[in-house]
Coordinates of C-alpha atoms in Angstrom, one line a residue:
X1247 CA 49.8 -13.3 2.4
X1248 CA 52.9 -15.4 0.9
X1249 CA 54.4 -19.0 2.3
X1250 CA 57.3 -19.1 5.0
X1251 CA 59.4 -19.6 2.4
X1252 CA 58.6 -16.4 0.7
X1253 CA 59.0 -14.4 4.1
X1254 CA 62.4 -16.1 4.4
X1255 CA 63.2 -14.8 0.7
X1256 CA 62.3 -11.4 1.7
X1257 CA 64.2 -11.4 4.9
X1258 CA 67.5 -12.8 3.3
X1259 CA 67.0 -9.7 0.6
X1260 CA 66.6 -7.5 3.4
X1261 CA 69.9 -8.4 4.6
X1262 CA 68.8 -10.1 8.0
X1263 CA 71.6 -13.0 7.5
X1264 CA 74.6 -10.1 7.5
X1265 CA 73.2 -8.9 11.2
X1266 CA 74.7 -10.1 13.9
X1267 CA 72.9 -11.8 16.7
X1268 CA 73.3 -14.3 19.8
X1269 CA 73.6 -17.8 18.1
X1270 CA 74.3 -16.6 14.7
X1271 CA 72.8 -13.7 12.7
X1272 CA 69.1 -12.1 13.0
X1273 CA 68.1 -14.6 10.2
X1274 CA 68.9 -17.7 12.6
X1275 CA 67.3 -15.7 15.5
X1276 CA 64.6 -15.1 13.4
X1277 CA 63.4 -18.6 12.1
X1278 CA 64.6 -20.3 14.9
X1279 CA 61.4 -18.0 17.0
X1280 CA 58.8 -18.7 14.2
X1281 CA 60.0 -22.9 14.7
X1282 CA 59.5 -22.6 18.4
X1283 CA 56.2 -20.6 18.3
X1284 CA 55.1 -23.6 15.7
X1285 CA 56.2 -26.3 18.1
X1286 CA 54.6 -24.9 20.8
X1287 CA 51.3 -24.8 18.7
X1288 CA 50.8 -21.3 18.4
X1289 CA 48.9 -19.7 15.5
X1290 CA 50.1 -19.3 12.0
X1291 CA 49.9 -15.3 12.4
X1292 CA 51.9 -15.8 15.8
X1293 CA 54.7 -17.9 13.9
X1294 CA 54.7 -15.3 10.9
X1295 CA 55.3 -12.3 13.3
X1296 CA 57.7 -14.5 15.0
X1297 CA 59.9 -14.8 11.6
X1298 CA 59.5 -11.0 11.3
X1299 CA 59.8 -9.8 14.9
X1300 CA 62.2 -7.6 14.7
X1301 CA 61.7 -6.0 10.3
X1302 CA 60.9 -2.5 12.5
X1303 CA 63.5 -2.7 15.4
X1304 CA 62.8 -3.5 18.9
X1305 CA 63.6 -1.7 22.1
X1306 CA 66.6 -4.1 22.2
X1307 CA 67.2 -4.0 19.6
X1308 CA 67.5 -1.2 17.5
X1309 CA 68.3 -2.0 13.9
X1310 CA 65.0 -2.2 11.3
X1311 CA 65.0 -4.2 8.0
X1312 CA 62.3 -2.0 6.9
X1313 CA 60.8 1.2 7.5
X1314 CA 57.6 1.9 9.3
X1315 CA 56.2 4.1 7.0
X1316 CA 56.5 1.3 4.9
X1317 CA 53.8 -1.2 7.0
X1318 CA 52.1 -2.2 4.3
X1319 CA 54.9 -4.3 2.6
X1320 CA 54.9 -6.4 5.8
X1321 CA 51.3 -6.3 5.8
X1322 CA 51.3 -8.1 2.3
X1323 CA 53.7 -10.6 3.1
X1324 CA 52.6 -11.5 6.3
X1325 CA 48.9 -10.7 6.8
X1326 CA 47.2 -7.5 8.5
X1327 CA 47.2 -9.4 12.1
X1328 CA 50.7 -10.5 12.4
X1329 CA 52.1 -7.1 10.9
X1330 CA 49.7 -5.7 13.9
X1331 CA 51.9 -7.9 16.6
X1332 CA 55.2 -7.0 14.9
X1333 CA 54.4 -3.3 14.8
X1334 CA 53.1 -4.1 18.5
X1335 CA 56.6 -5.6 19.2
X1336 CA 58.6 -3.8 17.6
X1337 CA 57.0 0.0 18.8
X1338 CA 57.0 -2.0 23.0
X1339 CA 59.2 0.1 25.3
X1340 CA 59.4 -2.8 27.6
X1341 CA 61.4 -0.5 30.6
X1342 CA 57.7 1.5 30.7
X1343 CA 55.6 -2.2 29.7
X1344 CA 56.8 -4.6 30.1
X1345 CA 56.8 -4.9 34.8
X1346 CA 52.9 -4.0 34.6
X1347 CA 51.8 -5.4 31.4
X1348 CA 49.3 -8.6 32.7
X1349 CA 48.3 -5.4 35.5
X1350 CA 47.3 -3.0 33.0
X1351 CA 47.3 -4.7 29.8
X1352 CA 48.9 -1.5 28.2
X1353 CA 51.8 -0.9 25.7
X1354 CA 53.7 2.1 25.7
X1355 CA 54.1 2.9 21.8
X1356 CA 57.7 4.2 21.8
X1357 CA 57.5 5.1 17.9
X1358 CA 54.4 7.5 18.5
X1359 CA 55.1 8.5 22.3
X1360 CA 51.2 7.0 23.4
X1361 CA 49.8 4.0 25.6
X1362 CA 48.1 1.6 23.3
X1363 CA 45.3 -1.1 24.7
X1364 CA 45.7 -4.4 22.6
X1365 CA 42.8 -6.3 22.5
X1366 CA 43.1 -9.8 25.2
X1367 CA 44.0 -11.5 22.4
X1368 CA 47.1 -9.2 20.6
X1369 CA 48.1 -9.1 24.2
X1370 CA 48.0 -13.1 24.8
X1371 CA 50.6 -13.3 21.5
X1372 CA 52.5 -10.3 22.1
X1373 CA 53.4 -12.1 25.9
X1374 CA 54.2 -15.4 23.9
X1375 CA 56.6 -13.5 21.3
X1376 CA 58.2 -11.7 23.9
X1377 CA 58.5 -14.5 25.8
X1378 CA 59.8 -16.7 23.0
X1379 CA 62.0 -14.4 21.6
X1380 CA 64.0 -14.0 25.0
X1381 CA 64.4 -17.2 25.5
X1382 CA 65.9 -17.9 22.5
X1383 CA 68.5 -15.0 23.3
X1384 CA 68.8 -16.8 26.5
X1385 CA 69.9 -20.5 25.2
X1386 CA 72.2 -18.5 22.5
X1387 CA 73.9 -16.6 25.2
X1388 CA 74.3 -18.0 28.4
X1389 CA 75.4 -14.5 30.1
X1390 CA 71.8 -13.1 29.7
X1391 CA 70.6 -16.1 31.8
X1392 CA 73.3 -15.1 34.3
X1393 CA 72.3 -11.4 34.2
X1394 CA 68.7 -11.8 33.7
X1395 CA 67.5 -14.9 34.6
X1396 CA 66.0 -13.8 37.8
X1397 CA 64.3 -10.4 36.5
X1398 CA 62.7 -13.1 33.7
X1399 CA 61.7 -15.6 35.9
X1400 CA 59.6 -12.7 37.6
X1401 CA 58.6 -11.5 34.7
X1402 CA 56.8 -14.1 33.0
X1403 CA 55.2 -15.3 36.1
X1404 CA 53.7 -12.3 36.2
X1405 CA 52.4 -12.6 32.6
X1406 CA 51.4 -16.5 33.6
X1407 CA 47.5 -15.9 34.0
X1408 CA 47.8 -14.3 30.5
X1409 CA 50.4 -16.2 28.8
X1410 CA 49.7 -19.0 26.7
X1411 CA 49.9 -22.1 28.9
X1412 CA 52.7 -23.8 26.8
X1413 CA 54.7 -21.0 26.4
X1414 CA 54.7 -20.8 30.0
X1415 CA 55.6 -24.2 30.4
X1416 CA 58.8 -23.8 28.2
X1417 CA 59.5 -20.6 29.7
X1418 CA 59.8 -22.6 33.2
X1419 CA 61.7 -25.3 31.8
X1420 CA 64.6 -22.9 30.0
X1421 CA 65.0 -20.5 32.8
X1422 CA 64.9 -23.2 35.7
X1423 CA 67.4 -21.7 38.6

């Protein structure tokens, strides 16, 4: 597994600084999740998948820095288990997942077409990415609050009882109404 810094090498040679996203570029985006999942006191393998969220593409957000064939890469920068979350992440169709998620526990894998049952505890850190990563899009572009705020709100409520307690917390505390 390398450092941070090398994952930030590889990401800036994979182009993630030229990609547009709210407050900045996906390489902002990026760190800035892996910074909050640290504050917050979330694992190392949570903060590494949080500076690699999106290398496959998500459901929102299309573009991948790498292919999935090509997993292992990730998996030797990064570690087996947080590759595991950002495949997780990345494969999520949240329109089928996301509403009944902390209900069923179950991901619909949008890369493969297939329900997939993560363990309690890949569910726990896929809830606190998500969660994490929206909120980030949320300070860095105030009309997804306006739009969304409410559907969010709901949302992670919902995931609360699963959720990691902290994340929770600054999940409140950003999307107050």
């Amino acid at each position: 597994m390398s450092t941070d810094k090398g994952v930030r090498v590889w990401l800036r040679r994979h182009g993630a600084e030229q990609i547009a996203h709210p407050g900045g570029n996906l390489y902002a985006h990026l760190c800035r999740v892996s910074e909050r999942l640290a504050v917050l006191g979330c694992s190392n393998e949570l903060q590494a998948a949080g500076l690699t969220h999106a290398v496959y593409g998500t459901d929102g957000f299309d573009l991948a820095l790498l292919d999935r064939a090509d997993r292992a890469a990730l998996r030797d920068l990064v570690g087996a288990d947080a590759e595991e979350l950002v495949y997780l992440y990345g494969a999520c169709d949240r329109r089928r997942s996301w509403r009944e998620l902390a209900k069923t526990g179950q991901v619909f894998d949008r890369f493969v077409r297939q329900v997939r049952t993560p363990n309690a505890a890949q569910l726990r850190s896929l809830m606190d990415l998500s969660i994490v990563n929206e909120l980030d899009v949320i300070e860095h572009d105030p009309a997804v609050a306006d739009q969304q705020g409410t559907y969010f709100r709901e949302l992670f409520a919902s995931w609360a009882p699963l959720a990691s307690e902290q994340v929770i917390r600054d999940a409140q505390r950003v999307l107050r109404p």
